[in-house]
PDB file of C-alpha atoms in Angstrom:
ATOM      1  CA  GLY A   6     165.873 160.763 138.544  1.00  0.00           C
ATOM      2  CA  ALA A   7     164.523 158.285 141.118  1.00  0.00           C
ATOM      3  CA  VAL A   8     160.931 159.492 141.319  1.00  0.00           C
ATOM      4  CA  VAL A   9     158.204 157.513 143.031  1.00  0.00           C
ATOM      5  CA  SER A  10     154.588 158.450 142.458  1.00  0.00           C
ATOM      6  CA  GLN A  11     151.953 157.399 144.975  1.00  0.00           C
ATOM      7  CA  HIS A  12     148.253 157.645 144.250  1.00  0.00           C
ATOM      8  CA  PRO A  13     145.815 158.685 145.542  1.00  0.00           C
ATOM      9  CA  SER A  14     147.156 161.284 147.942  1.00  0.00           C
ATOM     10  CA  TRP A  15     144.023 161.012 150.031  1.00  0.00           C
ATOM     11  CA  VAL A  16     140.913 158.849 150.053  1.00  0.00           C
ATOM     12  CA  ILE A  17     137.764 158.575 152.116  1.00  0.00           C
ATOM     13  CA  CYS A  18     135.863 155.309 152.057  1.00  0.00           C
ATOM     14  CA  LYS A  19     133.016 153.621 153.860  1.00  0.00           C
ATOM     15  CA  SER A  20     133.522 150.876 156.385  1.00  0.00           C
ATOM     16  CA  GLY A  21     133.592 147.462 154.739  1.00  0.00           C
ATOM     17  CA  THR A  22     134.847 148.626 151.368  1.00  0.00           C
ATOM     18  CA  SER A  23     138.293 148.062 149.896  1.00  0.00           C
ATOM     19  CA  VAL A  24     140.787 150.692 148.883  1.00  0.00           C
ATOM     20  CA  LYS A  25     143.742 150.325 146.532  1.00  0.00           C
ATOM     21  CA  ILE A  26     146.840 152.489 146.772  1.00  0.00           C
ATOM     22  CA  GLU A  27     149.361 152.561 143.953  1.00  0.00           C
ATOM     23  CA  CYS A  28     153.076 153.162 144.117  1.00  0.00           C
ATOM     24  CA  ARG A  29     154.943 153.655 140.859  1.00  0.00           C
ATOM     25  CA  SER A  30     158.603 154.190 140.136  1.00  0.00           C
ATOM     26  CA  LEU A  31     158.631 156.606 137.225  1.00  0.00           C
ATOM     27  CA  ASP A  32     162.180 156.519 136.010  1.00  0.00           C
ATOM     28  CA  PHE A  33     163.788 153.427 137.428  1.00  0.00           C
ATOM     29  CA  GLN A  34     163.037 149.793 137.973  1.00  0.00           C
ATOM     30  CA  ALA A  35     162.058 149.157 141.550  1.00  0.00           C
ATOM     31  CA  THR A  36     163.142 145.667 142.405  1.00  0.00           C
ATOM     32  CA  THR A  37     162.015 146.154 145.986  1.00  0.00           C
ATOM     33  CA  MET A  38     159.195 148.230 147.391  1.00  0.00           C
ATOM     34  CA  PHE A  39     158.322 148.913 150.989  1.00  0.00           C
ATOM     35  CA  TRP A  40     154.994 149.868 152.493  1.00  0.00           C
ATOM     36  CA  TYR A  41     154.753 151.850 155.716  1.00  0.00           C
ATOM     37  CA  ARG A  42     151.999 153.032 157.956  1.00  0.00           C
ATOM     38  CA  GLN A  43     152.353 156.105 160.097  1.00  0.00           C
ATOM     39  CA  PHE A  44     151.233 156.004 163.685  1.00  0.00           C
ATOM     40  CA  PRO A  45     150.829 158.823 166.181  1.00  0.00           C
ATOM     41  CA  LYS A  46     154.016 160.271 167.609  1.00  0.00           C
ATOM     42  CA  GLN A  47     155.410 160.546 164.104  1.00  0.00           C
ATOM     43  CA  SER A  48     156.708 156.997 163.812  1.00  0.00           C
ATOM     44  CA  LEU A  49     156.642 155.097 160.538  1.00  0.00           C
ATOM     45  CA  MET A  50     155.976 151.393 160.818  1.00  0.00           C
ATOM     46  CA  LEU A  51     157.147 149.036 158.126  1.00  0.00           C
ATOM     47  CA  MET A  52     154.259 146.866 157.035  1.00  0.00           C
ATOM     48  CA  ALA A  53     155.766 144.734 154.307  1.00  0.00           C
ATOM     49  CA  THR A  54     158.506 144.363 151.771  1.00  0.00           C
ATOM     50  CA  SER A  55     157.684 143.312 148.243  1.00  0.00           C
ATOM     51  CA  ASN A  56     159.974 142.081 145.531  1.00  0.00           C
ATOM     52  CA  GLU A  57     158.865 142.077 141.931  1.00  0.00           C
ATOM     53  CA  GLY A  58     157.231 138.834 140.939  1.00  0.00           C
ATOM     54  CA  SER A  59     157.173 137.266 144.380  1.00  0.00           C
ATOM     55  CA  LYS A  60     154.962 137.337 147.438  1.00  0.00           C
ATOM     56  CA  ALA A  61     155.384 140.170 149.875  1.00  0.00           C
ATOM     57  CA  THR A  62     157.082 139.626 153.199  1.00  0.00           C
ATOM     58  CA  TYR A  63     154.945 140.990 155.990  1.00  0.00           C
ATOM     59  CA  GLU A  64     156.214 142.284 159.293  1.00  0.00           C
ATOM     60  CA  GLN A  65     155.012 140.679 162.466  1.00  0.00           C
ATOM     61  CA  GLY A  66     151.558 141.791 163.461  1.00  0.00           C
ATOM     62  CA  VAL A  67     150.498 142.921 159.980  1.00  0.00           C
ATOM     63  CA  GLU A  68     147.525 140.989 158.607  1.00  0.00           C
ATOM     64  CA  LYS A  69     148.460 139.842 155.130  1.00  0.00           C
ATOM     65  CA  ASP A  70     144.855 138.999 154.253  1.00  0.00           C
ATOM     66  CA  LYS A  71     143.770 142.498 155.142  1.00  0.00           C
ATOM     67  CA  PHE A  72     146.622 144.405 153.542  1.00  0.00           C
ATOM     68  CA  LEU A  73     147.113 142.840 150.135  1.00  0.00           C
ATOM     69  CA  ILE A  74     150.316 143.783 148.395  1.00  0.00           C
ATOM     70  CA  ASN A  75     150.989 143.110 144.758  1.00  0.00           C
ATOM     71  CA  HIS A  76     154.263 143.864 142.998  1.00  0.00           C
ATOM     72  CA  ALA A  77     153.500 142.580 139.541  1.00  0.00           C
ATOM     73  CA  SER A  78     155.969 144.696 137.625  1.00  0.00           C
ATOM     74  CA  LEU A  79     159.253 146.476 138.187  1.00  0.00           C
ATOM     75  CA  THR A  80     157.502 149.835 138.277  1.00  0.00           C
ATOM     76  CA  LEU A  81     154.293 149.210 140.159  1.00  0.00           C
ATOM     77  CA  SER A  82     153.306 147.952 143.570  1.00  0.00           C
ATOM     78  CA  THR A  83     149.827 148.180 145.035  1.00  0.00           C
ATOM     79  CA  LEU A  84     148.511 148.015 148.570  1.00  0.00           C
ATOM     80  CA  THR A  85     144.851 147.081 148.936  1.00  0.00           C
ATOM     81  CA  VAL A  86     143.204 147.601 152.289  1.00  0.00           C
ATOM     82  CA  THR A  87     140.378 145.091 152.282  1.00  0.00           C
ATOM     83  CA  SER A  88     137.175 145.454 154.267  1.00  0.00           C
ATOM     84  CA  ALA A  89     138.447 148.699 155.709  1.00  0.00           C
ATOM     85  CA  HIS A  90     137.463 149.760 159.219  1.00  0.00           C
ATOM     86  CA  PRO A  91     137.858 153.103 160.962  1.00  0.00           C
ATOM     87  CA  GLU A  92     140.916 151.811 162.811  1.00  0.00           C
ATOM     88  CA  ASP A  93     142.612 151.403 159.432  1.00  0.00           C
ATOM     89  CA  SER A  94     142.467 155.150 158.986  1.00  0.00           C
ATOM     90  CA  SER A  95     146.057 156.257 158.765  1.00  0.00           C
ATOM     91  CA  PHE A  96     148.773 157.576 156.531  1.00  0.00           C
ATOM     92  CA  TYR A  97     150.312 155.003 154.216  1.00  0.00           C
ATOM     93  CA  ILE A  98     153.568 155.597 152.391  1.00  0.00           C
ATOM     94  CA  CYS A  99     155.661 153.530 150.040  1.00  0.00           C
ATOM     95  CA  SER A 100     159.303 153.578 149.178  1.00  0.00           C
ATOM     96  CA  ALA A 101     161.151 151.906 146.378  1.00  0.00           C
ATOM     97  CA  SER A 102     164.640 150.675 145.867  1.00  0.00           C
ATOM     98  CA  GLY A 103     166.136 150.007 142.480  1.00  0.00           C
ATOM     99  CA  GLY A 104     169.665 149.289 143.481  1.00  0.00           C
ATOM    100  CA  GLY A 105     172.552 151.236 142.076  1.00  0.00           C
ATOM    101  CA  ASN A 106     172.778 154.710 143.497  1.00  0.00           C
ATOM    102  CA  TYR A 107     169.093 155.206 144.001  1.00  0.00           C
ATOM    103  CA  GLY A 108     168.910 153.993 147.567  1.00  0.00           C
ATOM    104  CA  TYR A 109     165.373 154.350 148.804  1.00  0.00           C
ATOM    105  CA  THR A 110     162.957 156.840 147.310  1.00  0.00           C
ATOM    106  CA  PHE A 111     159.682 157.619 149.020  1.00  0.00           C
ATOM    107  CA  GLY A 112     156.287 158.254 147.547  1.00  0.00           C
ATOM    108  CA  SER A 113     154.334 161.241 148.805  1.00  0.00           C
ATOM    109  CA  GLY A 114     151.961 159.153 150.882  1.00  0.00           C
ATOM    110  CA  THR A 115     148.219 158.439 151.033  1.00  0.00           C
ATOM    111  CA  ARG A 116     145.880 159.605 153.768  1.00  0.00           C
ATOM    112  CA  LEU A 117     143.150 157.010 154.247  1.00  0.00           C
ATOM    113  CA  THR A 118     140.036 157.886 156.212  1.00  0.00           C
ATOM    114  CA  VAL A 119     137.470 155.170 156.794  1.00  0.00           C
ATOM    115  CA  VAL A 120     134.063 156.388 157.894  1.00  0.00           C
TER     116      VAL A 120
ATOM    117  CA  GLU B 217     150.122 171.841 144.495  1.00  0.00           C
ATOM    118  CA  ASP B 218     151.468 170.923 147.903  1.00  0.00           C
ATOM    119  CA  LYS B 219     155.015 169.633 147.762  1.00  0.00           C
ATOM    120  CA  VAL B 220     158.195 169.043 149.718  1.00  0.00           C
ATOM    121  CA  VAL B 221     161.575 169.184 148.028  1.00  0.00           C
ATOM    122  CA  GLN B 222     164.805 167.944 149.527  1.00  0.00           C
ATOM    123  CA  SER B 223     168.329 168.684 148.398  1.00  0.00           C
ATOM    124  CA  PRO B 224     170.784 167.400 147.614  1.00  0.00           C
ATOM    125  CA  LEU B 225     169.433 164.050 146.490  1.00  0.00           C
ATOM    126  CA  SER B 226     172.649 162.371 147.529  1.00  0.00           C
ATOM    127  CA  LEU B 227     175.823 163.358 149.318  1.00  0.00           C
ATOM    128  CA  VAL B 228     179.146 161.654 149.949  1.00  0.00           C
ATOM    129  CA  VAL B 229     181.431 163.042 152.652  1.00  0.00           C
ATOM    130  CA  HIS B 230     184.385 161.960 154.753  1.00  0.00           C
ATOM    131  CA  GLU B 231     184.215 161.211 158.438  1.00  0.00           C
ATOM    132  CA  GLY B 232     184.496 164.350 160.474  1.00  0.00           C
ATOM    133  CA  ASP B 233     182.879 166.583 157.870  1.00  0.00           C
ATOM    134  CA  THR B 234     179.829 168.699 158.622  1.00  0.00           C
ATOM    135  CA  VAL B 235     176.813 168.359 156.365  1.00  0.00           C
ATOM    136  CA  THR B 236     173.694 170.423 155.835  1.00  0.00           C
ATOM    137  CA  LEU B 237     170.584 168.878 154.377  1.00  0.00           C
ATOM    138  CA  ASN B 238     167.852 171.062 152.965  1.00  0.00           C
ATOM    139  CA  CYS B 239     164.103 170.735 152.910  1.00  0.00           C
ATOM    140  CA  SER B 240     161.792 173.284 151.321  1.00  0.00           C
ATOM    141  CA  TYR B 241     158.045 173.068 151.366  1.00  0.00           C
ATOM    142  CA  GLU B 242     154.965 174.571 149.819  1.00  0.00           C
ATOM    143  CA  VAL B 243     152.092 173.239 151.851  1.00  0.00           C
ATOM    144  CA  THR B 244     148.719 174.752 152.566  1.00  0.00           C
ATOM    145  CA  ASN B 245     147.799 174.947 156.248  1.00  0.00           C
ATOM    146  CA  PHE B 246     151.287 174.025 157.338  1.00  0.00           C
ATOM    147  CA  ARG B 247     151.623 172.884 160.937  1.00  0.00           C
ATOM    148  CA  SER B 248     155.042 171.327 161.463  1.00  0.00           C
ATOM    149  CA  LEU B 249     158.104 169.908 159.741  1.00  0.00           C
ATOM    150  CA  LEU B 250     159.444 166.483 160.623  1.00  0.00           C
ATOM    151  CA  TRP B 251     162.809 164.844 159.979  1.00  0.00           C
ATOM    152  CA  TYR B 252     163.437 161.103 159.830  1.00  0.00           C
ATOM    153  CA  LYS B 253     166.520 158.947 159.430  1.00  0.00           C
ATOM    154  CA  GLN B 254     166.126 155.791 157.453  1.00  0.00           C
ATOM    155  CA  GLU B 255     168.590 152.969 157.849  1.00  0.00           C
ATOM    156  CA  LYS B 256     167.865 149.637 156.228  1.00  0.00           C
ATOM    157  CA  LYS B 257     164.085 149.623 156.011  1.00  0.00           C
ATOM    158  CA  ALA B 258     162.455 151.458 158.895  1.00  0.00           C
ATOM    159  CA  PRO B 259     162.788 155.249 159.316  1.00  0.00           C
ATOM    160  CA  THR B 260     163.286 156.638 162.794  1.00  0.00           C
ATOM    161  CA  PHE B 261     161.976 159.951 163.963  1.00  0.00           C
ATOM    162  CA  LEU B 262     164.532 162.704 164.556  1.00  0.00           C
ATOM    163  CA  PHE B 263     162.859 166.071 165.034  1.00  0.00           C
ATOM    164  CA  MET B 264     159.586 167.875 164.793  1.00  0.00           C
ATOM    165  CA  LEU B 265     159.743 171.631 164.244  1.00  0.00           C
ATOM    166  CA  THR B 266     156.774 173.886 164.691  1.00  0.00           C
ATOM    167  CA  SER B 267     158.176 177.313 165.415  1.00  0.00           C
ATOM    168  CA  SER B 268     160.552 179.405 163.351  1.00  0.00           C
ATOM    169  CA  GLY B 269     164.043 180.116 164.522  1.00  0.00           C
ATOM    170  CA  ILE B 270     164.164 177.659 167.392  1.00  0.00           C
ATOM    171  CA  GLU B 271     166.955 175.173 166.925  1.00  0.00           C
ATOM    172  CA  LYS B 272     166.429 171.629 168.063  1.00  0.00           C
ATOM    173  CA  LYS B 273     169.480 169.570 168.926  1.00  0.00           C
ATOM    174  CA  SER B 274     170.204 165.945 169.577  1.00  0.00           C
ATOM    175  CA  GLY B 275     173.870 165.139 169.923  1.00  0.00           C
ATOM    176  CA  ARG B 276     175.600 166.019 166.686  1.00  0.00           C
ATOM    177  CA  LEU B 277     172.325 166.617 164.896  1.00  0.00           C
ATOM    178  CA  SER B 278     170.463 169.888 164.873  1.00  0.00           C
ATOM    179  CA  SER B 279     167.635 171.329 162.877  1.00  0.00           C
ATOM    180  CA  ILE B 280     165.892 174.633 162.418  1.00  0.00           C
ATOM    181  CA  LEU B 281     162.780 175.850 160.646  1.00  0.00           C
ATOM    182  CA  ASP B 282     162.187 179.073 158.732  1.00  0.00           C
ATOM    183  CA  LYS B 283     158.460 179.528 158.240  1.00  0.00           C
ATOM    184  CA  LYS B 284     158.911 182.771 156.346  1.00  0.00           C
ATOM    185  CA  GLU B 285     161.172 181.280 153.690  1.00  0.00           C
ATOM    186  CA  LEU B 286     159.453 177.880 153.944  1.00  0.00           C
ATOM    187  CA  PHE B 287     162.432 175.678 154.550  1.00  0.00           C
ATOM    188  CA  SER B 288     164.249 173.649 157.140  1.00  0.00           C
ATOM    189  CA  ILE B 289     167.810 172.431 157.431  1.00  0.00           C
ATOM    190  CA  LEU B 290     169.269 169.447 159.187  1.00  0.00           C
ATOM    191  CA  ASN B 291     172.888 169.765 160.267  1.00  0.00           C
ATOM    192  CA  ILE B 292     175.154 166.916 161.193  1.00  0.00           C
ATOM    193  CA  THR B 293     178.536 167.801 162.639  1.00  0.00           C
ATOM    194  CA  ALA B 294     181.600 165.540 162.926  1.00  0.00           C
ATOM    195  CA  THR B 295     179.943 162.926 160.757  1.00  0.00           C
ATOM    196  CA  GLN B 296     180.518 159.245 161.394  1.00  0.00           C
ATOM    197  CA  THR B 297     180.001 156.207 159.196  1.00  0.00           C
ATOM    198  CA  GLY B 298     176.938 155.395 161.273  1.00  0.00           C
ATOM    199  CA  ASP B 299     175.332 158.566 159.977  1.00  0.00           C
ATOM    200  CA  SER B 300     175.107 157.013 156.521  1.00  0.00           C
ATOM    201  CA  ALA B 301     171.396 156.785 155.797  1.00  0.00           C
ATOM    202  CA  ILE B 302     168.509 158.357 153.943  1.00  0.00           C
ATOM    203  CA  TYR B 303     167.266 161.516 155.637  1.00  0.00           C
ATOM    204  CA  LEU B 304     163.647 162.261 155.012  1.00  0.00           C
ATOM    205  CA  CYS B 305     161.619 165.361 155.778  1.00  0.00           C
ATOM    206  CA  ALA B 306     157.878 165.723 155.841  1.00  0.00           C
ATOM    207  CA  ALA B 307     155.504 168.666 156.180  1.00  0.00           C
ATOM    208  CA  ARG B 308     152.460 168.152 158.332  1.00  0.00           C
ATOM    209  CA  THR B 309     149.292 170.187 157.895  1.00  0.00           C
ATOM    210  CA  THR B 310     146.741 171.291 160.449  1.00  0.00           C
ATOM    211  CA  GLY B 311     144.485 168.604 158.985  1.00  0.00           C
ATOM    212  CA  ASN B 312     147.115 165.986 159.818  1.00  0.00           C
ATOM    213  CA  GLN B 313     148.038 165.421 156.195  1.00  0.00           C
ATOM    214  CA  PHE B 314     151.696 164.588 155.597  1.00  0.00           C
ATOM    215  CA  TYR B 315     153.752 165.459 152.544  1.00  0.00           C
ATOM    216  CA  PHE B 316     157.083 163.706 152.238  1.00  0.00           C
ATOM    217  CA  GLY B 317     160.180 164.685 150.351  1.00  0.00           C
ATOM    218  CA  THR B 318     162.075 162.058 148.422  1.00  0.00           C
ATOM    219  CA  GLY B 319     164.954 162.028 150.856  1.00  0.00           C
ATOM    220  CA  THR B 320     168.668 162.785 150.836  1.00  0.00           C
ATOM    221  CA  SER B 321     171.020 159.838 150.707  1.00  0.00           C
ATOM    222  CA  LEU B 322     174.065 160.497 152.879  1.00  0.00           C
ATOM    223  CA  THR B 323     177.165 158.331 152.642  1.00  0.00           C
ATOM    224  CA  VAL B 324     179.997 158.901 155.104  1.00  0.00           C
ATOM    225  CA  ILE B 325     183.321 157.449 154.048  1.00  0.00           C
ATOM    226  CA  PRO B 326     185.854 156.416 156.719  1.00  0.00           C
TER     227      PRO B 326
END
């Protein structure tokens, strides 16, 4: 149990376009989902926390108009990188929490390359 | 299909116990294996392993990689309640692609 599917696993897009990344909890209801971005030196930076049916809470320094997060259902959250630029190229990963004994379960991540 | 599998999914131990967390991987163009500890919301980096057989240590934590058998273990000795967390491993490829496992939830009971 407690499987989180993240899609796509990698994507290449042109500068100025938007990219949507999906994070789905397959066998539990994810009341809370987290979105991370990985920076050099292996660190994962929390971008935002989203609760189903409400607006996401963004961490300081994360542009909410650029990184749109939608958590419309208990099994799906999406991160849309709008007007992507090369500096947005990174690894994005989600995790979901459904309470109970599930703790936090991570998706497999998405490698975004903006050219 | 590239994948990383962690076991067990969850573990409950008493303070003072020693635990071993497992991470196996099947990743094309493997470069290194990374371990993270996640408390609350933000994971922190623990180790990066690139070579087989060389143990890395940090206090009560240690980790080793076996590139022949395609797995890594993370050991925690004399566990404390502060060790309670999700432990996450990830395989990194030569193309800088990361594949994450789903984590092991460790609970240390006083």
